[in-house]
mmCIF file of C-alpha atoms and ligand atoms in Angstrom:
data_model
loop_
_atom_site.group_PDB
_atom_site.id
_atom_site.type_symbol
_atom_site.label_atom_id
_atom_site.label_comp_id
_atom_site.label_asym_id
_atom_site.label_seq_id
_atom_site.Cartn_x
_atom_site.Cartn_y
_atom_site.Cartn_z
ATOM 1 C CA UNK A 23 80.641 74.009 62.104
ATOM 2 C CA UNK A 24 78.149 76.788 63.042
ATOM 3 C CA UNK A 25 79.840 79.351 65.615
ATOM 4 C CA UNK A 26 78.253 79.255 69.115
ATOM 5 C CA UNK A 27 76.345 82.409 69.570
ATOM 6 C CA UNK A 28 77.883 84.521 72.357
ATOM 7 C CA UNK A 29 77.346 87.750 73.945
ATOM 8 C CA UNK A 30 80.566 88.722 75.700
ATOM 9 C CA UNK A 31 79.138 92.098 77.372
ATOM 10 C CA UNK A 32 75.788 91.071 78.662
ATOM 11 C CA UNK A 33 77.460 90.111 82.159
ATOM 12 C CA UNK A 34 78.446 93.701 82.624
ATOM 13 C CA UNK A 35 74.599 94.732 83.465
ATOM 14 C CA UNK A 36 73.844 91.361 84.791
ATOM 15 C CA UNK A 37 76.567 91.452 87.330
ATOM 16 C CA UNK A 38 75.941 95.119 88.213
ATOM 17 C CA UNK A 39 72.276 94.332 88.604
ATOM 18 C CA UNK A 40 73.224 91.520 91.051
ATOM 19 C CA UNK A 41 75.647 93.731 93.118
ATOM 20 C CA UNK A 42 72.726 96.229 93.428
ATOM 21 C CA UNK A 43 70.282 93.530 94.322
ATOM 22 C CA UNK A 44 72.474 92.243 96.958
ATOM 23 C CA UNK A 45 73.227 95.825 98.382
ATOM 24 C CA UNK A 46 76.991 95.272 97.332
ATOM 25 C CA UNK A 47 77.574 98.112 94.857
ATOM 26 C CA UNK A 48 79.629 101.240 95.326
ATOM 27 C CA UNK A 49 77.521 104.314 95.350
ATOM 28 C CA UNK A 50 80.027 106.882 94.501
ATOM 29 C CA UNK A 51 80.333 110.170 96.405
ATOM 30 C CA UNK A 52 81.516 113.176 94.284
ATOM 31 C CA UNK A 53 84.063 115.675 96.158
ATOM 32 C CA UNK A 54 83.782 118.919 94.738
ATOM 33 C CA UNK A 55 86.553 120.786 96.696
ATOM 34 C CA UNK A 56 90.010 119.869 98.012
ATOM 35 C CA UNK A 57 90.315 117.156 100.619
ATOM 36 C CA UNK A 58 90.356 119.399 103.642
ATOM 37 C CA UNK A 59 88.764 118.622 107.188
ATOM 38 C CA UNK A 60 85.713 120.784 105.830
ATOM 39 C CA UNK A 61 84.929 120.208 102.198
ATOM 40 C CA UNK A 62 82.144 120.080 99.577
ATOM 41 C CA UNK A 63 80.856 116.656 98.769
ATOM 42 C CA UNK A 64 77.648 116.112 96.459
ATOM 43 C CA UNK A 65 76.638 119.780 96.852
ATOM 44 C CA UNK A 66 76.856 119.823 100.601
ATOM 45 C CA UNK A 67 79.289 121.351 103.000
ATOM 46 C CA UNK A 68 80.615 118.265 105.299
ATOM 47 C CA UNK A 69 83.239 117.426 107.730
ATOM 48 C CA UNK A 70 85.532 114.937 106.104
ATOM 49 C CA UNK A 71 86.068 111.953 108.458
ATOM 50 C CA UNK A 72 87.023 109.209 105.983
ATOM 51 C CA UNK A 73 89.981 110.382 104.153
ATOM 52 C CA UNK A 74 93.671 108.873 104.310
ATOM 53 C CA UNK A 75 94.991 112.321 104.299
ATOM 54 C CA UNK A 76 96.120 112.015 108.030
ATOM 55 C CA UNK A 77 98.479 114.997 108.181
ATOM 56 C CA UNK A 78 96.571 117.285 105.637
ATOM 57 C CA UNK A 79 99.744 117.234 103.380
ATOM 58 C CA UNK A 80 97.346 117.083 100.081
ATOM 59 C CA UNK A 81 96.693 120.714 100.494
ATOM 60 C CA UNK A 82 99.919 121.840 102.342
ATOM 61 C CA UNK A 83 101.318 124.993 100.218
ATOM 62 C CA UNK A 84 104.786 123.686 100.014
ATOM 63 C CA UNK A 85 103.415 120.357 98.584
ATOM 64 C CA UNK A 86 101.343 122.251 96.015
ATOM 65 C CA UNK A 87 103.907 124.664 95.144
ATOM 66 C CA UNK A 88 106.657 121.715 94.407
ATOM 67 C CA UNK A 89 104.060 120.249 92.362
ATOM 68 C CA UNK A 90 103.177 123.176 90.029
ATOM 69 C CA UNK A 91 106.852 124.303 89.940
ATOM 70 C CA UNK A 92 108.057 120.734 88.804
ATOM 71 C CA UNK A 93 105.411 120.510 86.139
ATOM 72 C CA UNK A 94 106.180 123.809 84.736
ATOM 73 C CA UNK A 95 109.998 122.847 84.728
ATOM 74 C CA UNK A 96 109.526 119.130 83.353
ATOM 75 C CA UNK A 97 106.038 119.272 81.978
ATOM 76 C CA UNK A 98 103.126 116.960 82.993
ATOM 77 C CA UNK A 99 104.369 113.632 82.251
ATOM 78 C CA UNK A 100 107.767 111.902 82.212
ATOM 79 C CA UNK A 101 107.282 110.751 78.491
ATOM 80 C CA UNK A 102 108.311 107.175 79.145
ATOM 81 C CA UNK A 103 108.798 104.311 81.618
ATOM 82 C CA UNK A 104 111.517 104.782 84.261
ATOM 83 C CA UNK A 105 113.271 101.818 82.778
ATOM 84 C CA UNK A 106 113.409 103.396 79.237
ATOM 85 C CA UNK A 107 113.519 107.117 79.113
ATOM 86 C CA UNK A 108 111.571 108.396 81.723
ATOM 87 C CA UNK A 109 113.777 108.227 84.947
ATOM 88 C CA UNK A 110 113.989 111.900 85.704
ATOM 89 C CA UNK A 111 116.512 113.521 88.261
ATOM 90 C CA UNK A 112 113.546 114.139 90.385
ATOM 91 C CA UNK A 113 112.665 110.463 90.731
ATOM 92 C CA UNK A 114 115.925 109.718 92.062
ATOM 93 C CA UNK A 115 115.719 112.667 94.368
ATOM 94 C CA UNK A 116 112.746 111.274 95.725
ATOM 95 C CA UNK A 117 114.154 107.816 96.131
ATOM 96 C CA UNK A 118 117.157 109.396 97.994
ATOM 97 C CA UNK A 119 114.866 111.565 100.082
ATOM 98 C CA UNK A 120 112.544 108.698 101.312
ATOM 99 C CA UNK A 121 115.706 106.567 102.202
ATOM 100 C CA UNK A 122 117.116 109.391 104.157
ATOM 101 C CA UNK A 123 113.784 109.759 106.061
ATOM 102 C CA UNK A 124 113.470 105.884 106.679
ATOM 103 C CA UNK A 125 117.165 105.816 107.638
ATOM 104 C CA UNK A 126 117.831 103.171 105.243
ATOM 105 C CA UNK A 127 120.383 102.432 102.556
ATOM 106 C CA UNK A 128 117.930 102.803 99.668
ATOM 107 C CA UNK A 129 114.334 103.311 98.523
ATOM 108 C CA UNK A 130 112.600 102.815 95.325
ATOM 109 C CA UNK A 131 109.244 104.592 94.317
ATOM 110 C CA UNK A 132 106.635 103.296 92.179
ATOM 111 C CA UNK A 133 103.591 104.822 90.677
ATOM 112 C CA UNK A 134 101.282 103.467 93.385
ATOM 113 C CA UNK A 135 101.398 101.415 96.448
ATOM 114 C CA UNK A 136 99.219 98.883 94.752
ATOM 115 C CA UNK A 137 101.674 98.555 91.926
ATOM 116 C CA UNK A 138 104.441 97.989 94.519
ATOM 117 C CA UNK A 139 103.032 95.204 95.873
ATOM 118 C CA UNK A 140 101.668 93.615 92.603
ATOM 119 C CA UNK A 141 105.082 94.130 90.972
ATOM 120 C CA UNK A 142 107.691 93.050 93.715
ATOM 121 C CA UNK A 143 105.816 90.268 95.634
ATOM 122 C CA UNK A 144 105.734 87.841 92.668
ATOM 123 C CA UNK A 145 109.465 88.287 92.047
ATOM 124 C CA UNK A 146 110.202 87.424 95.478
ATOM 125 C CA UNK A 147 109.181 83.669 95.429
ATOM 126 C CA UNK A 148 108.693 80.983 92.756
ATOM 127 C CA UNK A 149 108.154 77.354 92.612
ATOM 128 C CA UNK A 150 109.836 75.702 95.567
ATOM 129 C CA UNK A 151 109.133 78.837 97.744
ATOM 130 C CA UNK A 152 106.416 79.763 100.288
ATOM 131 C CA UNK A 153 104.484 82.926 101.110
ATOM 132 C CA UNK A 154 103.021 83.017 104.300
ATOM 133 C CA UNK A 155 100.327 85.747 104.745
ATOM 134 C CA UNK A 156 97.989 87.355 107.573
ATOM 135 C CA UNK A 157 94.387 86.439 106.541
ATOM 136 C CA UNK A 158 93.482 90.213 106.681
ATOM 137 C CA UNK A 159 96.248 91.285 104.242
ATOM 138 C CA UNK A 160 95.411 94.059 101.701
ATOM 139 C CA UNK A 161 94.168 93.039 98.264
ATOM 140 C CA UNK A 162 97.285 94.363 96.527
ATOM 141 C CA UNK A 163 99.285 91.689 98.696
ATOM 142 C CA UNK A 164 96.894 89.144 97.744
ATOM 143 C CA UNK A 165 96.997 89.700 94.141
ATOM 144 C CA UNK A 166 100.739 90.022 94.131
ATOM 145 C CA UNK A 167 100.945 86.669 95.816
ATOM 146 C CA UNK A 168 98.582 85.067 93.380
ATOM 147 C CA UNK A 169 100.776 86.143 90.519
ATOM 148 C CA UNK A 170 103.598 84.111 91.559
ATOM 149 C CA UNK A 171 104.130 80.315 91.358
ATOM 150 C CA UNK A 172 105.052 79.981 94.892
ATOM 151 C CA UNK A 173 103.085 78.018 97.630
ATOM 152 C CA UNK A 174 101.000 80.066 99.792
ATOM 153 C CA UNK A 175 99.856 79.570 103.495
ATOM 154 C CA UNK A 176 97.524 81.937 105.384
ATOM 155 C CA UNK A 177 97.694 82.300 109.085
ATOM 156 C CA UNK A 178 94.843 83.630 111.387
ATOM 157 C CA UNK A 179 94.734 87.444 111.780
ATOM 158 C CA UNK A 180 97.777 88.305 114.043
ATOM 159 C CA UNK A 181 97.686 84.882 115.554
ATOM 160 C CA UNK A 182 101.493 83.911 116.333
ATOM 161 C CA UNK A 183 100.618 80.685 117.649
ATOM 162 C CA UNK A 184 98.953 79.903 114.100
ATOM 163 C CA UNK A 185 101.852 81.580 112.239
ATOM 164 C CA UNK A 186 104.261 79.210 114.215
ATOM 165 C CA UNK A 187 102.229 76.216 113.180
ATOM 166 C CA UNK A 188 102.444 77.257 109.538
ATOM 167 C CA UNK A 189 106.263 77.607 109.915
ATOM 168 C CA UNK A 190 106.651 74.261 111.604
ATOM 169 C CA UNK A 191 104.580 72.756 108.855
ATOM 170 C CA UNK A 192 106.679 74.316 106.313
ATOM 171 C CA UNK A 193 109.666 72.773 107.936
ATOM 172 C CA UNK A 194 108.443 69.320 106.876
ATOM 173 C CA UNK A 195 108.058 70.224 103.300
ATOM 174 C CA UNK A 196 110.116 68.011 100.834
ATOM 175 C CA UNK A 197 112.207 69.186 99.439
ATOM 176 C CA UNK A 198 113.039 72.025 101.930
ATOM 177 C CA UNK A 199 111.405 75.314 100.520
ATOM 178 C CA UNK A 200 114.411 77.347 99.186
ATOM 179 C CA UNK A 201 112.812 80.846 100.515
ATOM 180 C CA UNK A 202 109.966 81.701 102.791
ATOM 181 C CA UNK A 203 108.415 85.128 102.995
ATOM 182 C CA UNK A 204 106.116 86.257 105.669
ATOM 183 C CA UNK A 205 103.981 89.107 104.490
ATOM 184 C CA UNK A 206 101.813 91.538 106.751
ATOM 185 C CA UNK A 207 100.014 94.624 106.634
ATOM 186 C CA UNK A 208 101.596 96.972 109.275
ATOM 187 C CA UNK A 209 98.323 98.900 110.231
ATOM 188 C CA UNK A 210 95.226 96.713 109.049
ATOM 189 C CA UNK A 211 93.124 99.234 107.387
ATOM 190 C CA UNK A 212 89.487 97.942 108.344
ATOM 191 C CA UNK A 213 90.320 97.820 112.228
ATOM 192 C CA UNK A 214 93.329 100.099 112.820
ATOM 193 C CA UNK A 215 95.345 97.453 114.672
ATOM 194 C CA UNK A 216 99.000 96.720 114.547
ATOM 195 C CA UNK A 217 100.779 93.736 113.162
ATOM 196 C CA UNK A 218 102.985 92.155 116.006
ATOM 197 C CA UNK A 219 105.847 92.878 114.010
ATOM 198 C CA UNK A 220 108.565 92.037 116.916
ATOM 199 C CA UNK A 221 106.938 88.657 117.362
ATOM 200 C CA UNK A 222 106.681 88.045 113.302
ATOM 201 C CA UNK A 223 110.498 89.038 113.173
ATOM 202 C CA UNK A 224 111.450 86.659 115.770
ATOM 203 C CA UNK A 225 109.673 83.656 114.160
ATOM 204 C CA UNK A 226 110.999 84.794 110.954
ATOM 205 C CA UNK A 227 114.478 84.712 112.157
ATOM 206 C CA UNK A 228 114.151 81.137 113.775
ATOM 207 C CA UNK A 229 112.912 79.782 110.295
ATOM 208 C CA UNK A 230 115.138 81.728 108.109
ATOM 209 C CA UNK A 231 112.384 83.606 106.518
ATOM 210 C CA UNK A 232 112.256 86.967 105.074
ATOM 211 C CA UNK A 233 109.626 89.797 106.517
ATOM 212 C CA UNK A 234 107.860 92.177 104.235
ATOM 213 C CA UNK A 235 105.611 94.878 105.864
ATOM 214 C CA UNK A 236 103.183 96.906 104.172
ATOM 215 C CA UNK A 237 103.105 100.138 106.025
ATOM 216 C CA UNK A 238 100.673 102.009 103.936
ATOM 217 C CA UNK A 239 98.520 103.420 106.995
ATOM 218 C CA UNK A 240 101.459 103.332 109.359
ATOM 219 C CA UNK A 241 103.646 106.016 107.655
ATOM 220 C CA UNK A 242 103.156 109.510 108.772
ATOM 221 C CA UNK A 243 101.137 108.175 111.969
ATOM 222 C CA UNK A 244 103.581 105.576 113.669
ATOM 223 C CA UNK A 245 107.212 105.739 114.871
ATOM 224 C CA UNK A 246 109.556 108.601 115.444
ATOM 225 C CA UNK A 247 108.494 111.728 113.346
ATOM 226 C CA UNK A 248 106.058 109.471 111.455
ATOM 227 C CA UNK A 249 108.742 107.055 110.120
ATOM 228 C CA UNK A 250 106.229 104.267 110.287
ATOM 229 C CA UNK A 251 105.992 100.741 111.951
ATOM 230 C CA UNK A 252 109.687 99.463 111.676
ATOM 231 C CA UNK A 253 110.675 102.650 113.659
ATOM 232 C CA UNK A 254 107.590 102.225 115.970
ATOM 233 C CA UNK A 255 108.831 98.809 117.174
ATOM 234 C CA UNK A 256 112.530 100.009 116.899
ATOM 235 C CA UNK A 257 113.191 97.077 114.512
ATOM 236 C CA UNK A 258 116.432 96.879 112.460
ATOM 237 C CA UNK A 259 116.633 96.078 108.497
ATOM 238 C CA UNK A 260 118.047 92.662 109.391
ATOM 239 C CA UNK A 261 114.547 91.886 111.157
ATOM 240 C CA UNK A 262 112.235 93.442 108.516
ATOM 241 C CA UNK A 263 113.791 93.165 105.027
ATOM 242 C CA UNK A 264 111.132 95.107 103.064
ATOM 243 C CA UNK A 265 109.031 97.970 104.202
ATOM 244 C CA UNK A 266 106.662 98.945 101.505
ATOM 245 C CA UNK A 267 104.460 102.079 101.614
ATOM 246 C CA UNK A 268 102.483 104.716 99.838
ATOM 247 C CA UNK A 269 102.281 108.469 99.205
ATOM 248 C CA UNK A 270 98.636 108.136 98.659
ATOM 249 C CA UNK A 271 97.825 108.339 102.524
ATOM 250 C CA UNK A 272 99.630 110.471 105.114
ATOM 251 C CA UNK A 273 101.798 112.057 102.530
ATOM 252 C CA UNK A 274 98.816 113.387 100.812
ATOM 253 C CA UNK A 275 99.734 112.730 97.046
ATOM 254 C CA UNK A 276 100.234 109.383 95.250
ATOM 255 C CA UNK A 277 102.719 106.701 94.699
ATOM 256 C CA UNK A 278 104.252 103.600 96.126
ATOM 257 C CA UNK A 279 107.556 102.665 97.627
ATOM 258 C CA UNK A 280 109.815 100.334 98.749
ATOM 259 C CA UNK A 281 112.531 100.637 101.243
ATOM 260 C CA UNK A 282 115.541 98.295 102.595
ATOM 261 C CA UNK A 283 118.952 97.539 101.448
ATOM 262 C CA UNK A 284 120.742 98.649 98.141
ATOM 263 C CA UNK A 285 120.628 95.016 97.066
ATOM 264 C CA UNK A 286 116.653 95.171 97.151
ATOM 265 C CA UNK A 287 116.502 98.393 95.182
ATOM 266 C CA UNK A 288 118.751 97.001 92.439
ATOM 267 C CA UNK A 289 116.599 93.674 92.323
ATOM 268 C CA UNK A 290 113.329 95.493 92.499
ATOM 269 C CA UNK A 291 113.746 97.881 89.629
ATOM 270 C CA UNK A 292 115.222 95.065 87.265
ATOM 271 C CA UNK A 293 112.494 92.718 88.107
ATOM 272 C CA UNK A 294 109.213 94.240 89.233
ATOM 273 C CA UNK A 295 107.042 94.342 86.003
ATOM 274 C CA UNK A 296 104.740 97.225 87.329
ATOM 275 C CA UNK A 297 108.089 99.426 87.511
ATOM 276 C CA UNK A 298 109.708 98.062 84.125
ATOM 277 C CA UNK A 299 106.600 98.187 82.081
ATOM 278 C CA UNK A 300 104.492 101.240 82.958
ATOM 279 C CA UNK A 301 104.804 104.950 82.582
ATOM 280 C CA UNK A 302 106.856 106.810 85.275
ATOM 281 C CA UNK A 303 105.057 108.853 88.036
ATOM 282 C CA UNK A 304 104.612 112.323 86.559
ATOM 283 C CA UNK A 305 107.448 114.738 87.614
ATOM 284 C CA UNK A 306 104.974 116.960 89.486
ATOM 285 C CA UNK A 307 104.056 114.142 91.624
ATOM 286 C CA UNK A 308 107.444 113.093 92.339
ATOM 287 C CA UNK A 309 108.284 116.538 93.584
ATOM 288 C CA UNK A 310 105.177 116.911 95.641
ATOM 289 C CA UNK A 311 105.995 113.507 97.213
ATOM 290 C CA UNK A 312 109.426 114.738 97.956
ATOM 291 C CA UNK A 313 108.033 117.869 99.341
ATOM 292 C CA UNK A 314 105.459 116.017 101.606
ATOM 293 C CA UNK A 315 108.482 114.104 103.189
ATOM 294 C CA UNK A 316 110.396 117.285 103.754
ATOM 295 C CA UNK A 317 107.466 118.762 105.116
ATOM 296 C CA UNK A 318 106.825 116.068 107.727
ATOM 297 C CA UNK A 319 110.519 115.924 108.699
ATOM 298 C CA UNK A 320 110.577 119.610 109.553
ATOM 299 C CA UNK A 321 106.929 119.507 111.257
ATOM 300 C CA UNK A 322 107.002 116.225 113.418
ATOM 301 C CA UNK A 323 104.248 117.811 115.622
ATOM 302 C CA UNK A 324 101.663 116.931 112.859
ATOM 303 C CA UNK A 325 102.034 113.487 113.986
ATOM 304 C CA UNK A 326 101.131 114.511 117.573
ATOM 305 C CA UNK A 327 98.086 116.323 116.411
ATOM 306 C CA UNK A 328 96.600 113.398 114.682
ATOM 307 C CA UNK A 329 97.261 111.386 117.700
ATOM 308 C CA UNK A 330 95.707 114.106 120.078
ATOM 309 C CA UNK A 331 92.489 114.158 117.912
ATOM 310 C CA UNK A 332 92.281 110.314 117.981
ATOM 311 C CA UNK A 333 92.532 110.347 121.864
ATOM 312 C CA UNK A 334 89.770 112.930 122.170
ATOM 313 C CA UNK A 335 87.491 111.299 119.679
ATOM 314 C CA UNK A 336 88.047 107.825 120.940
ATOM 315 C CA UNK A 337 87.464 108.815 124.632
ATOM 316 C CA UNK A 338 84.195 110.641 123.953
ATOM 317 C CA UNK A 339 82.926 107.819 121.645
ATOM 318 C CA UNK A 340 83.575 105.138 124.300
ATOM 319 C CA UNK A 341 81.987 107.458 126.971
ATOM 320 C CA UNK A 342 78.786 107.548 124.808
ATOM 321 C CA UNK A 343 78.853 103.599 124.906
ATOM 322 C CA UNK A 344 80.172 103.160 121.161
ATOM 323 C CA UNK A 345 82.435 100.021 120.528
ATOM 324 C CA UNK A 346 85.546 101.106 118.762
ATOM 325 C CA UNK A 347 86.921 97.695 118.045
ATOM 326 C CA UNK A 348 90.564 96.720 118.332
ATOM 327 C CA UNK A 349 92.135 100.085 116.872
ATOM 328 C CA UNK A 350 95.559 101.271 118.022
ATOM 329 C CA UNK A 351 95.850 103.874 115.454
ATOM 330 C CA UNK A 352 93.831 107.175 114.040
ATOM 331 C CA UNK A 353 91.523 104.614 112.081
ATOM 332 C CA UNK A 354 88.523 104.306 114.312
ATOM 333 C CA UNK A 355 86.011 101.702 113.428
ATOM 334 C CA UNK A 356 82.376 102.384 115.007
ATOM 335 C CA UNK A 357 81.306 98.569 115.220
ATOM 336 C CA UNK A 358 77.695 98.247 114.184
ATOM 337 C CA UNK A 359 77.161 94.714 113.624
ATOM 338 C CA UNK A 360 74.550 94.328 110.540
ATOM 339 C CA UNK A 361 75.158 96.223 107.494
ATOM 340 C CA UNK A 362 71.908 97.795 107.729
ATOM 341 C CA UNK A 363 72.925 99.312 111.062
ATOM 342 C CA UNK A 364 76.037 100.768 109.498
ATOM 343 C CA UNK A 365 74.201 102.163 106.450
ATOM 344 C CA UNK A 366 71.611 103.806 108.456
ATOM 345 C CA UNK A 367 74.160 105.407 110.886
ATOM 346 C CA UNK A 368 76.143 106.583 107.956
ATOM 347 C CA UNK A 369 73.042 108.306 106.368
ATOM 348 C CA UNK A 370 72.045 109.617 109.590
ATOM 349 C CA UNK A 371 75.452 111.516 110.173
ATOM 350 C CA UNK A 372 75.500 112.503 106.738
ATOM 351 C CA UNK A 373 72.427 114.488 107.192
ATOM 352 C CA UNK A 374 74.028 116.276 109.995
ATOM 353 C CA UNK A 375 77.008 117.258 107.822
ATOM 354 C CA UNK A 376 79.594 114.371 108.491
ATOM 355 C CA UNK A 377 81.085 112.358 105.906
ATOM 356 C CA UNK A 378 81.934 108.673 106.659
ATOM 357 C CA UNK A 379 81.209 105.568 104.795
ATOM 358 C CA UNK A 380 79.789 102.370 105.831
ATOM 359 C CA UNK A 381 82.094 99.382 105.649
ATOM 360 C CA UNK A 382 80.132 96.311 105.038
ATOM 361 C CA UNK A 383 80.324 92.829 103.757
ATOM 362 C CA UNK A 384 82.439 91.568 101.754
ATOM 363 C CA UNK A 385 84.863 94.125 102.833
ATOM 364 C CA UNK A 386 84.398 92.835 106.459
ATOM 365 C CA UNK A 387 82.723 89.703 107.764
ATOM 366 C CA UNK A 388 78.757 89.832 107.416
ATOM 367 C CA UNK A 389 78.100 90.387 111.269
ATOM 368 C CA UNK A 390 81.207 92.970 111.504
ATOM 369 C CA UNK A 391 79.672 96.113 109.492
ATOM 370 C CA UNK A 392 81.168 99.092 110.897
ATOM 371 C CA UNK A 393 81.769 102.928 110.094
ATOM 372 C CA UNK A 394 85.295 103.602 109.692
ATOM 373 C CA UNK A 395 86.395 107.045 110.901
ATOM 374 C CA UNK A 396 89.850 108.363 110.151
ATOM 375 C CA UNK A 397 90.997 111.429 112.248
ATOM 376 C CA UNK A 398 93.288 113.983 110.748
ATOM 377 C CA UNK A 399 96.021 116.376 112.170
ATOM 378 C CA UNK A 400 93.719 119.585 111.161
ATOM 379 C CA UNK A 401 90.429 118.432 112.614
ATOM 380 C CA UNK A 402 89.505 120.997 115.219
ATOM 381 C CA UNK A 403 87.728 120.384 118.374
ATOM 382 C CA UNK A 404 84.603 122.083 117.128
ATOM 383 C CA UNK A 405 84.693 119.503 114.139
ATOM 384 C CA UNK A 406 85.025 116.685 116.274
ATOM 385 C CA UNK A 407 82.409 117.694 118.687
ATOM 386 C CA UNK A 408 79.934 118.358 115.773
ATOM 387 C CA UNK A 409 80.926 114.719 114.535
ATOM 388 C CA UNK A 410 80.499 113.263 118.141
ATOM 389 C CA UNK A 411 77.087 114.969 118.507
ATOM 390 C CA UNK A 412 75.816 113.606 115.296
ATOM 391 C CA UNK A 413 76.977 109.889 116.366
ATOM 392 C CA UNK A 414 75.319 110.428 119.549
ATOM 393 C CA UNK A 415 72.049 111.263 118.033
ATOM 394 C CA UNK A 416 72.472 108.719 115.074
ATOM 395 C CA UNK A 417 73.700 106.125 117.484
ATOM 396 C CA UNK A 418 70.412 106.313 119.600
ATOM 397 C CA UNK A 419 68.118 106.478 116.431
ATOM 398 C CA UNK A 420 69.714 103.200 114.970
ATOM 399 C CA UNK A 421 69.593 101.647 118.502
ATOM 400 C CA UNK A 422 73.429 101.128 118.845
ATOM 401 C CA UNK A 423 73.501 103.122 122.106
HETATM 402 C C1 LIG B 97 97.551 98.239 103.126
HETATM 403 C C2 LIG B 97 97.433 98.786 102.087
HETATM 404 N N1 LIG B 97 98.174 98.669 100.973
HETATM 405 C C3 LIG B 97 98.422 99.123 99.873
HETATM 406 C C4 LIG B 97 97.405 100.180 99.502
HETATM 407 C C5 LIG B 97 97.669 100.717 98.010
HETATM 408 O O1 LIG B 97 98.172 101.857 98.017
HETATM 409 P P1 LIG B 97 98.115 102.903 96.828
HETATM 410 O O2 LIG B 97 96.855 103.741 97.256
HETATM 411 O O3 LIG B 97 99.275 103.640 96.847
HETATM 412 O O4 LIG B 97 97.841 101.988 95.630
HETATM 413 C C6 LIG B 97 96.385 100.466 100.337
HETATM 414 C C7 LIG B 97 95.567 101.467 99.917
HETATM 415 O O5 LIG B 97 94.385 101.092 100.080
HETATM 416 C C8 LIG B 97 96.357 99.990 101.608
HETATM 417 O O6 LIG B 97 95.475 100.112 102.535
#
């Protein structure tokens, strides 16, 4: 029989052209300097207002020095997966430093936060178990859940009545679910709002469920000295069983991590496939992450600085008439409605030297396009005033204020 003629690669271009037609493609900007409050992007000097580098640790001299020194000592790479020959003393020191910072029995670091979620979550539940997930959870949580054989149920964003409904429904399952896990972002990255973690923990306790929080945007920002959302709500490790986070945001480097009991750590490094079957975090990166934690431990005022900048920016923007959504953190959405308005406003302020990106469908619902501003500790009043002035002119030009 003659083989069917196939072109396995034609869809690369077709799909890309469709994205362009529908205005859904990413147009990449190029950062030509370090990620500082003022940096060079596409040949222009601009104020950076869309980085996750909340505490400016990416360029902190102690963090950079630690990376250079460890690279000189250990080389550029670990030479293997941590599970085989690449588990260096610097990785173990990082794990212990993080657990100390989190005031927890144990932590385990992964190569990225995405890999932590995608590796650990599928191991938490199998056939006969249930994941319960907030509808706005991060893609790495969604993918992690998809990789498991467990049932899944979605509750409306932060809606505790809906979560209770889902859990009551789950009680009727026959045979009874063996394990139930409630998974939530701590800070929701598109809106900057917080998960109602105490209420989630209470419902979890009533239903014998585990609680897993992804604190990627809460670390370095929330809680005592930036210890994150569990600290912010003064919850215990019996109430929140797995705290997941990343070194790619406030810590300014890269890497993922989980924190909880010693049992959790032992389980995770024996089961999570992204940890077992992928190369170890480079030693220079591990040393930089450890240094970033230490810098934060000895400079908790960095956290206050980012909050003060947030307060000032929010007050000024609201006084101008901008809608800043439901944010409770230094992620400040400027709600624009239609995608075109968000794009036009981002382009306008770009011309004025402000780097922000429009967040449009499908990242957010069609009529909830926005610009997501992220404040950092080292934005000065001058930087913020320049941005506010640009938004004022741009907001008038696009008819938002
Ligand atoms: C909520 C959340 N979880 C996980 C991640 C992934 O973290 P990482 O950059 O370390 O892969 C991100 C990053 O975008 C995030 O916002």
